[in-house]
Amino acid sequence: MERPFPTVAVVGLGTMGAGVAVAVARSGRRVIGVEAGPTQAVRALARIEASTARAVARERLTAEERTALLALIEVGDDLAAAAQADLVIEEVPEDLELKRGLFAELDRICPPETVLATGTTALSVTRIAAATARPERVLGVHFFNPVHSMKLVEVVRTVLTSPQAAEQVAELARDLGKEPVAAGDRAGFIANGLLFAYLNQAAAMFESRYATREDIDAAMRLGCGLPMGPLALLDLIGVDTARTVLEAMYEQSKDRLHAPAPILGQLVAAGLLGRKSGRGFYAYEAPGSSTPVAEEAAAAEARPAGREVRTVGVCGSGTMATGIVEVFAKAGLPVLLAARSQEKAERAKDRLAKSLERSVAKGRLTEQARDAALALVTPTGDHQDLADVDLVVEAVAEDLAVKRELFTALDGIAKPGAVLATTTSSLPVISCATATSRPQDVIGMHFFNPAPAMKLVEVVSTVLTAEDVTATVLELCAKVRKHPVECGDRAGFIVNALLFPYLNDAVRMLEEHYATVDDIDTAMKLGCGYPMGPFELLDVVGLDVSLTIEKVLHQEFREPGLAAAPLLEHLVAAGCLGRKTGRGFRDHARR
């Protein structure tokens, strides 16, 4: 089959347009670049020459390839030159009337068979297409920045776009070494539609002073494996750009979760746009710099010293409990592993021994360190043995009645001054605390699975938690080489409160037949650098677990947009819970 679009025009050669022009020329196609005036055209050509020179220096191109590539690109300021192209890609600023005016002019200039594509990230492709007499040959082609390294291209069809035009553009994207995904015309498309709602909630979380910017960013990097924290990412994208995208999303969805957090408007009004202005959520060395600078912190109240922790007890015998025992033992702390029976405790220690043995086999642990850690672990089937430990960590089933019963028992066993911690990921810590006569000694200590590998611990203080108890857990996290983040006792804490609404939005996107499971997963992995797509992650976590957390979040915040997607409820009712049952959003039994 003949390659589509042998000649491509790119109108608007800023950072994105120049990147698209180079990517197209690298495929051997002729490129006609169009800028707004002679001065801008000279600057655009210089930008392309500089970027390709850097590619040679970094050995992404040879000098010969660069010469051949530059020979394929012509840059001018006459829009009429676009009439020679088979495809015109528009990359001008995100202004609807500007784009509509440009498309009306392109429609007049270009032959009827020319395909016109907009690079918009948030505006309505349909409204842009309506400015022409050829809406069937108008579509969106959303590249991601930087174009040379980002593999994703969203091919956005309106209700009038011809399937042939969409497939030709998808074929072009594949020929450029990109991965095209099909999307319909709605604000944000796939990647930004899911990403910006999450970023907005992170901004609102910071604005409410629920957690610091550093803790929010660290929580999402370390708890979810994301390449950047949400507030640092907002600074990179541009606070003004994010607000524009969210306004477009809200205008279309009327979902309050898409309404830009007030702090975004305040930052924009103050000219604090992120990296490009030198300050946003963080301050940077200079405008355009990626290096944040330390800011003078407000004088914090002196935190009291923590209590001494020499011995630890862990209640539970499951995966999480065993992992937490391993963390403490490898840090040199004597640990009582308390299960419901001696047999269960012994089996849990056996699993711990196998885990440590795997670490030795992989060269992560010496045999001496393995033996030392195992020697520090004492299995017991009697909770009375916890009477002398300094801190008890509860890691039993995620059932409030079960946890409260255990905390009531621990209240009668643990010595005065012992810290009692729960690892709950979704239940109120205060409900565990009020099952005791010492709620000031109770705190949340939310490890992430697998506990030995995951660096994050959410330290959750209730309204009754004593300050020295919080200090104790923060100091203990440092001792066991974990990264603690502090937050208050509300549903989801930091990570789940930001993660699960994003997952729920992905399910809604699927149930509305907007995009496929594979395209949504691909968009988030390639477009946002996520380690897993939302449906991959849902199948790993378990759809039943995810549904429970969604319901807890909705019950806590009473926000309509947080209600669990009906499709998620239906799959759980059908017993399709993900990998553990062999079927969830994908069929794992056949793999």
XYZ file of C-alpha atoms in Angstrom:
591
model
C 0.000 0.000 0.000
C 1.281 3.466 -0.937
C 2.407 5.525 2.034
C -0.169 8.183 2.912
C 0.569 11.894 2.719
C 3.886 12.227 0.820
C 3.803 15.991 1.468
C 2.789 17.402 4.854
C 2.385 21.054 5.832
C 2.855 22.114 9.465
C 1.334 25.474 10.344
C 2.844 26.922 13.529
C 6.438 25.954 14.274
C 6.750 26.499 17.985
C 8.190 23.724 20.149
C 5.441 21.255 19.234
C 5.130 22.209 15.555
C 8.896 22.081 15.012
C 8.985 18.646 16.655
C 6.212 17.393 14.368
C 7.963 18.801 11.293
C 11.208 16.995 12.165
C 9.400 13.714 12.924
C 7.599 13.839 9.560
C 10.780 14.691 7.649
C 12.610 11.803 9.322
C 10.115 9.477 7.630
C 11.314 10.779 4.223
C 8.326 13.019 3.543
C 8.496 16.551 2.249
C 7.536 19.127 4.882
C 6.214 22.625 4.259
C 6.513 24.724 7.396
C 4.421 27.875 7.697
C 4.893 30.630 10.267
C 3.042 33.881 10.901
C 5.711 36.214 9.462
C 9.256 36.372 8.028
C 10.927 36.911 11.399
C 9.043 34.001 12.960
C 9.936 31.809 9.959
C 13.664 32.522 10.376
C 13.427 31.726 14.091
C 11.496 28.529 13.391
C 14.108 27.270 10.918
C 16.849 28.087 13.430
C 14.881 26.144 16.070
C 14.691 23.105 13.783
C 18.380 23.341 12.892
C 19.321 23.583 16.580
C 17.139 20.645 17.638
C 18.516 18.394 14.884
C 22.080 19.431 15.784
C 21.377 18.342 19.366
C 20.040 15.044 18.014
C 23.356 14.501 16.192
C 25.315 15.368 19.341
C 23.248 12.837 21.298
C 23.693 10.239 18.523
C 19.992 10.046 17.733
C 20.838 11.138 14.179
C 23.945 10.952 12.021
C 25.272 14.098 10.368
C 24.278 12.658 6.974
C 20.746 11.918 8.161
C 20.445 15.460 9.496
C 21.527 16.937 6.172
C 18.992 14.800 4.285
C 16.265 15.660 6.806
C 16.844 19.419 6.592
C 16.738 19.212 2.793
C 13.140 17.949 3.067
C 11.956 20.906 5.183
C 11.129 24.317 3.763
C 9.938 27.116 6.033
C 8.135 30.279 4.978
C 5.363 32.653 5.970
C 2.961 32.185 3.045
C -0.022 30.052 4.019
C -0.766 29.482 0.324
C 2.191 27.064 0.239
C 0.040 24.625 2.247
C -1.995 24.029 -0.926
C 0.818 21.714 -2.102
C 0.334 19.374 0.874
C -1.715 16.193 1.142
C -2.105 16.735 4.897
C -1.981 19.988 6.866
C -1.239 19.788 10.613
C -2.066 22.921 12.611
C -0.005 23.678 15.751
C -0.935 27.308 16.501
C -1.820 28.625 19.999
C -4.831 27.145 21.832
C -7.414 29.746 20.798
C -10.653 28.520 19.225
C -11.332 31.544 17.038
C -7.719 31.644 15.860
C -7.927 27.991 14.830
C -11.361 28.380 13.208
C -10.121 31.331 11.169
C -7.049 29.370 10.083
C -9.094 26.330 9.058
C -11.532 28.479 7.075
C -8.569 29.917 5.167
C -6.984 26.472 4.652
C -10.332 25.190 3.376
C -10.310 27.972 0.766
C -6.667 27.436 -0.232
C -6.271 23.648 -0.248
C -7.658 21.168 -2.796
C -10.813 19.314 -1.669
C -8.940 16.042 -1.072
C -6.446 17.583 1.406
C -6.884 16.372 4.985
C -6.794 19.095 7.654
C -5.679 18.147 11.173
C -5.625 20.202 14.354
C -3.068 19.621 17.091
C -5.391 20.963 19.798
C -5.132 19.383 23.232
C -8.438 20.619 24.631
C -10.587 22.489 22.126
C -13.506 21.041 20.185
C -12.351 19.485 16.912
C -15.976 19.556 15.749
C -16.183 23.340 16.151
C -12.913 23.750 14.291
C -14.154 21.454 11.502
C -17.400 23.445 11.258
C -15.396 26.404 9.945
C -14.739 24.406 6.749
C -16.804 22.931 3.940
C -15.039 19.563 4.353
C -15.725 18.394 7.958
C -15.387 14.777 6.826
C -11.702 15.470 6.095
C -10.978 17.293 9.367
C -9.724 15.530 12.502
C -7.419 15.958 15.483
C -3.875 14.611 15.611
C -2.509 15.122 19.106
C 1.227 14.540 19.441
C 2.876 14.632 22.861
C 5.865 16.724 23.902
C 8.747 16.127 23.279
C 7.705 14.695 19.923
C 11.023 12.912 19.261
C 10.683 10.683 22.340
C 6.936 10.443 23.040
C 5.391 7.519 21.174
C 1.709 8.349 21.603
C -0.492 10.043 19.006
C -4.210 10.492 19.668
C -6.186 10.420 16.421
C -9.382 12.316 17.207
C -12.476 11.809 15.060
C -15.595 13.928 15.059
C -19.023 12.483 14.207
C -18.371 13.565 10.590
C -14.730 12.487 10.124
C -14.448 9.807 7.442
C -12.998 6.473 8.649
C -10.601 6.543 5.669
C -9.083 9.887 6.729
C -8.693 8.688 10.320
C -7.038 5.442 9.221
C -4.665 7.294 6.883
C -3.541 9.567 9.726
C -3.148 6.530 12.018
C -1.021 4.875 9.320
C 1.112 8.021 9.088
C 1.624 7.932 12.858
C 2.727 4.291 12.698
C 5.108 5.187 9.846
C 6.639 7.838 12.119
C 7.322 5.145 14.726
C 4.403 6.272 16.886
C 1.543 4.370 18.517
C -1.820 5.822 17.429
C -4.932 5.466 19.581
C -8.456 6.291 18.451
C -10.403 8.904 20.405
C -13.659 10.744 20.016
C -14.036 14.493 20.167
C -14.344 15.517 23.767
C -12.231 17.832 25.889
C -8.927 16.299 26.918
C -9.373 13.249 24.679
C -8.008 10.133 26.456
C -4.710 10.999 28.169
C -5.423 14.587 29.195
C -9.025 13.747 30.034
C -7.789 11.338 32.702
C -4.606 13.165 33.658
C -5.952 16.659 34.270
C -8.815 15.587 36.510
C -6.208 13.876 38.717
C -3.918 16.937 38.657
C -6.875 19.144 39.601
C -7.690 17.023 42.642
C -4.042 17.140 43.734
C -4.094 20.942 43.498
C -7.307 21.041 45.556
C -5.745 18.698 48.139
C -2.771 21.024 48.495
C -5.021 24.081 48.640
C -6.989 22.558 51.538
C -3.685 22.093 53.435
C -4.416 18.414 53.837
C -0.791 17.629 52.980
C 2.301 19.529 51.862
C 3.246 19.815 48.198
C 6.350 17.692 48.841
C 4.333 14.947 50.539
C 1.655 14.894 47.818
C 4.294 14.598 45.105
C 6.353 12.009 46.988
C 3.244 9.951 47.745
C 2.283 9.606 44.077
C 5.832 8.955 42.891
C 6.673 6.380 45.539
C 3.189 4.923 46.062
C 2.203 4.600 42.384
C 5.523 4.611 40.554
C 4.650 7.762 38.597
C 7.511 9.618 36.903
C 6.565 12.945 38.538
C 4.386 14.143 41.361
C 1.205 15.983 40.292
C 2.200 19.454 41.507
C 5.643 19.282 39.903
C 3.923 18.089 36.720
C 1.514 21.036 36.801
C 4.555 23.330 36.956
C 6.087 21.529 33.969
C 2.905 21.668 31.874
C 2.159 25.253 32.862
C -0.475 26.208 35.410
C -2.216 28.408 32.821
C -2.305 25.565 30.282
C -3.729 23.189 32.886
C -6.406 25.686 33.839
C -7.365 26.173 30.168
C -7.710 22.417 29.620
C -9.775 22.019 32.807
C -12.068 24.893 31.823
C -12.709 23.167 28.489
C -13.343 19.846 30.242
C -15.740 21.428 32.739
C -17.618 23.323 30.031
C -18.352 20.002 28.353
C -18.826 17.662 31.339
C -20.220 20.009 34.025
C -18.478 17.640 36.468
C -17.359 19.611 39.517
C -14.182 17.511 39.648
C -13.192 19.204 36.356
C -13.857 22.729 37.629
C -10.356 24.219 38.066
C -9.278 24.360 41.708
C -9.321 28.007 42.813
C -5.587 27.949 43.522
C -4.925 27.451 39.800
C -6.718 30.692 39.000
C -4.904 32.491 41.801
C -1.497 31.340 40.542
C -2.361 32.354 36.964
C -3.561 35.794 38.090
C -0.285 36.255 39.960
C 1.768 35.227 36.927
C 3.069 32.119 38.721
C 2.738 29.740 35.790
C 5.289 27.084 36.731
C 8.709 26.434 35.272
C 8.282 28.843 32.369
C 7.800 31.804 34.722
C 10.272 30.553 37.339
C 7.633 29.906 39.971
C 4.411 27.971 40.357
C 3.744 25.408 43.063
C 7.536 25.385 43.455
C 10.160 28.077 42.879
C 12.890 27.504 40.233
C 16.383 28.868 39.685
C 15.226 30.933 36.695
C 12.341 31.080 34.210
C 12.532 27.939 32.094
C 14.737 26.137 34.603
C 13.892 22.623 35.774
C 15.861 23.004 39.013
C 13.695 23.864 42.028
C 15.176 26.003 44.765
C 14.634 25.590 48.479
C 12.267 28.175 49.865
C 12.340 29.518 53.374
C 9.917 27.419 55.335
C 7.504 29.089 57.687
C 8.594 28.675 61.268
C 7.162 25.313 62.245
C 6.104 24.484 65.728
C 8.749 22.401 67.414
C 7.712 18.767 67.248
C 8.277 16.804 70.447
C 10.713 13.924 70.430
C 9.248 10.531 69.666
C 8.967 7.655 72.082
C 11.697 5.028 72.116
C 10.910 1.957 69.998
C 13.136 -1.011 70.774
C 10.703 -3.864 70.037
C 7.792 -4.174 67.608
C 4.766 -6.437 67.318
C 2.904 -7.110 64.060
C -0.618 -8.582 64.165
C -1.523 -10.643 61.113
C -0.147 -13.448 58.994
C -0.974 -12.367 55.451
C 1.222 -10.887 52.718
C 1.190 -7.365 54.133
C 1.874 -8.449 57.715
C 4.767 -10.670 56.647
C 6.216 -7.891 54.501
C 6.088 -5.414 57.394
C 7.789 -7.932 59.692
C 10.552 -8.248 57.074
C 10.997 -4.459 56.967
C 11.437 -4.190 60.732
C 13.660 -7.275 61.058
C 16.024 -6.171 58.284
C 16.370 -2.838 60.110
C 17.564 -4.691 63.224
C 14.408 -4.504 65.351
C 13.185 -7.533 67.336
C 9.695 -8.401 66.030
C 6.860 -10.473 67.466
C 4.782 -11.917 64.611
C 1.373 -12.449 66.234
C -1.215 -14.527 64.375
C -4.488 -16.162 65.397
C -2.683 -19.442 66.045
C 0.876 -20.635 66.517
C 0.574 -22.660 63.308
C -0.378 -19.592 61.257
C 2.438 -17.596 62.817
C 4.966 -20.334 61.994
C 3.724 -20.508 58.394
C 4.068 -16.729 58.081
C 7.669 -16.932 59.302
C 8.324 -19.680 56.741
C 7.079 -17.339 53.995
C 9.331 -14.636 55.391
C 12.294 -17.010 55.229
C 11.522 -17.738 51.543
C 11.284 -14.018 50.793
C 14.639 -13.378 52.412
C 16.124 -16.325 50.540
C 14.965 -14.820 47.235
C 16.708 -11.578 48.191
C 19.921 -13.544 48.823
C 19.595 -15.311 45.467
C 19.196 -11.942 43.707
C 22.235 -10.526 45.480
C 20.206 -7.960 47.448
C 20.963 -9.484 50.840
C 23.878 -11.389 52.320
C 23.410 -14.746 54.004
C 24.539 -13.211 57.291
C 21.929 -10.432 57.013
C 19.270 -13.027 56.202
C 20.119 -15.092 59.256
C 20.270 -12.017 61.484
C 16.825 -10.833 60.301
C 15.227 -14.258 60.806
C 16.714 -14.532 64.303
C 14.941 -11.299 65.265
C 11.471 -12.659 64.399
C 9.488 -14.576 67.017
C 6.225 -16.159 65.857
C 3.409 -16.391 68.394
C -0.231 -17.430 68.424
C -0.916 -15.552 71.655
C -1.550 -11.788 71.525
C -0.726 -11.628 75.255
C 2.928 -11.865 74.199
C 2.611 -8.291 72.887
C 2.419 -6.928 76.434
C 5.973 -5.556 76.469
C 6.496 -4.262 72.910
C 6.879 -0.536 72.268
C 4.809 -0.421 69.080
C 2.137 -2.715 67.649
C 1.235 -2.638 63.950
C -2.145 -4.126 63.010
C -2.209 -5.736 59.549
C -5.345 -7.890 59.647
C -8.319 -8.012 57.263
C -9.716 -4.702 55.949
C -12.878 -5.053 58.008
C -13.711 -2.375 60.550
C -15.407 -4.744 62.989
C -12.385 -7.067 62.941
C -9.962 -4.192 63.452
C -11.967 -2.615 66.280
C -12.163 -5.958 68.060
C -8.388 -6.330 67.795
C -7.743 -2.773 69.036
C -10.020 -3.360 72.013
C -7.999 -6.468 72.838
C -4.671 -4.640 72.346
C -5.880 -1.886 74.679
C -6.032 -4.437 77.465
C -2.699 -6.047 76.572
C -0.238 -3.347 75.480
C 1.762 -1.537 78.130
C 1.046 2.139 78.886
C 2.724 4.388 76.319
C 2.905 1.732 73.605
C 2.007 3.084 70.148
C -0.825 1.245 68.373
C -0.779 1.582 64.561
C -3.203 0.408 61.884
C -2.221 -0.292 58.284
C -5.723 0.372 56.937
C -5.838 1.844 53.437
C -9.450 3.007 53.443
C -11.069 2.764 56.875
C -11.152 5.654 59.393
C -8.237 5.443 61.815
C -10.317 7.230 64.442
C -12.742 4.277 64.488
C -9.858 2.008 65.474
C -8.665 4.570 68.036
C -12.056 4.897 69.745
C -12.163 1.146 70.311
C -9.475 1.789 72.946
C -9.209 3.855 76.106
C -6.032 5.475 74.718
C -6.969 7.059 71.358
C -4.027 9.459 71.717
C -1.684 6.490 71.197
C -3.333 5.290 67.965
C -2.120 6.288 64.493
C -2.286 5.108 60.888
C 0.844 3.615 59.364
C -0.135 2.720 55.806
C 2.517 0.596 54.120
C 2.249 -0.198 50.404
C 2.434 -3.654 48.893
C 4.977 -5.259 48.665
C 6.124 -3.635 51.903
C 9.841 -4.600 51.620
C 10.110 -2.975 48.167
C 7.781 0.030 48.400
C 9.423 3.063 50.006
C 6.263 4.957 50.940
C 4.444 4.979 54.283
C 1.448 7.272 54.823
C 1.496 8.461 58.450
C -2.112 9.232 59.362
C -2.819 11.255 62.502
C -6.360 11.550 63.849
C -7.745 14.571 65.711
C -6.806 12.759 68.937
C -3.340 11.413 68.044
C -0.643 12.784 70.370
C 2.131 14.757 68.677
C 4.848 12.554 70.160
C 3.108 9.501 68.669
C 3.304 11.066 65.193
C 6.947 11.909 65.876
C 7.580 8.302 66.960
C 6.272 6.862 63.707
C 8.119 9.406 61.558
C 11.370 8.576 63.336
C 10.690 4.852 62.993
C 10.090 5.212 59.247
C 13.479 6.850 58.892
C 15.078 4.028 60.907
C 13.577 1.344 58.631
C 14.492 3.363 55.496
C 10.986 4.281 54.414
C 9.786 7.648 53.142
C 6.962 8.916 55.370
C 4.324 11.414 54.239
C 1.982 13.026 56.744
C -1.751 13.437 56.268
C -4.995 13.618 58.193
C -7.545 10.897 58.824
C -9.910 11.050 55.870
C -10.924 8.529 53.221
C -8.176 7.450 50.854
C -5.442 9.471 52.604
C -3.228 10.900 49.822
C -2.572 8.111 47.340
C -5.928 6.350 47.142
C -7.843 9.638 47.216
C -6.017 10.685 44.033
C -5.534 7.286 42.385
C -8.982 5.701 42.534
C -11.025 8.579 41.081
C -8.639 8.442 38.101
C -9.254 4.690 37.774
C -12.998 5.269 38.074
C -12.834 7.928 35.328
C -11.131 5.387 33.061
C -13.963 2.897 33.664
C -16.529 5.586 32.829
C -14.617 6.371 29.633
C -14.842 2.704 28.682
C -18.516 2.232 29.548
C -19.368 5.289 27.425
C -17.682 3.503 24.464
C -15.359 6.468 24.086
C -12.215 4.344 23.743
C -11.123 0.719 24.148
C -9.370 -0.884 27.117
C -6.171 -1.235 25.093
C -6.222 2.323 23.745
C -6.838 3.828 27.189
C -4.046 1.780 28.759
C -1.695 2.629 25.886
C -2.525 6.336 26.123
C -1.675 6.545 29.824
C 1.524 4.518 29.540
C 2.910 6.212 26.440
C 1.388 9.661 26.904
C 1.951 10.089 30.647
C 4.741 7.631 31.446
C 2.605 5.587 33.834
C 4.057 2.144 34.647
C 0.655 0.505 34.079
C -2.527 1.531 32.323
C -5.641 1.986 34.500
C -7.220 -1.329 33.471
C -4.011 -3.265 33.985
C -3.810 -1.734 37.455
C -7.468 -2.397 38.273
C -7.060 -6.074 37.359
C -3.959 -6.319 39.577
C -5.497 -4.510 42.573
C -8.763 -6.420 42.273
C -12.039 -4.950 41.061
C -13.745 -5.762 44.360
C -11.051 -3.922 46.346
C -11.268 -0.987 43.943
C -15.062 -0.842 44.212
C -14.867 -0.821 48.014
C -12.429 2.102 47.992
C -14.548 4.002 45.452
C -17.595 3.601 47.686
C -15.672 4.772 50.760
C -14.484 7.885 48.889
C -17.986 8.656 47.638
C -19.464 8.183 51.100
C -16.854 10.482 52.660
C -16.924 13.358 50.167
C -20.476 12.978 48.760
C -19.192 14.182 45.402
C -21.352 12.872 42.507
C -18.293 12.438 40.291
C -16.821 9.973 42.821
C -19.734 7.522 42.583
C -18.467 4.138 41.412
C -18.905 3.557 37.675
C -21.816 1.128 37.058
C -19.590 -1.050 34.856
C -17.243 -1.625 37.800
C -20.180 -2.660 39.998
C -21.516 -5.012 37.310
C -18.174 -6.770 36.825
C -17.801 -7.286 40.582
C -21.358 -8.647 40.795
C -20.478 -11.072 37.989
C -17.411 -12.309 39.895
C -14.964 -10.789 37.407
C -12.480 -9.443 39.945
C -9.298 -9.273 37.878
C -6.243 -11.497 37.834
C -7.207 -13.361 40.997
C -10.326 -14.791 39.308
C -8.815 -15.013 35.814
C -11.056 -12.345 34.375
C -11.603 -8.634 34.918
C -11.294 -5.972 32.249
C -9.189 -8.532 30.387
C -9.399 -12.304 30.211
C -6.299 -13.549 32.058
C -7.277 -17.232 32.052
C -6.448 -17.523 28.360
C -3.027 -15.901 28.624
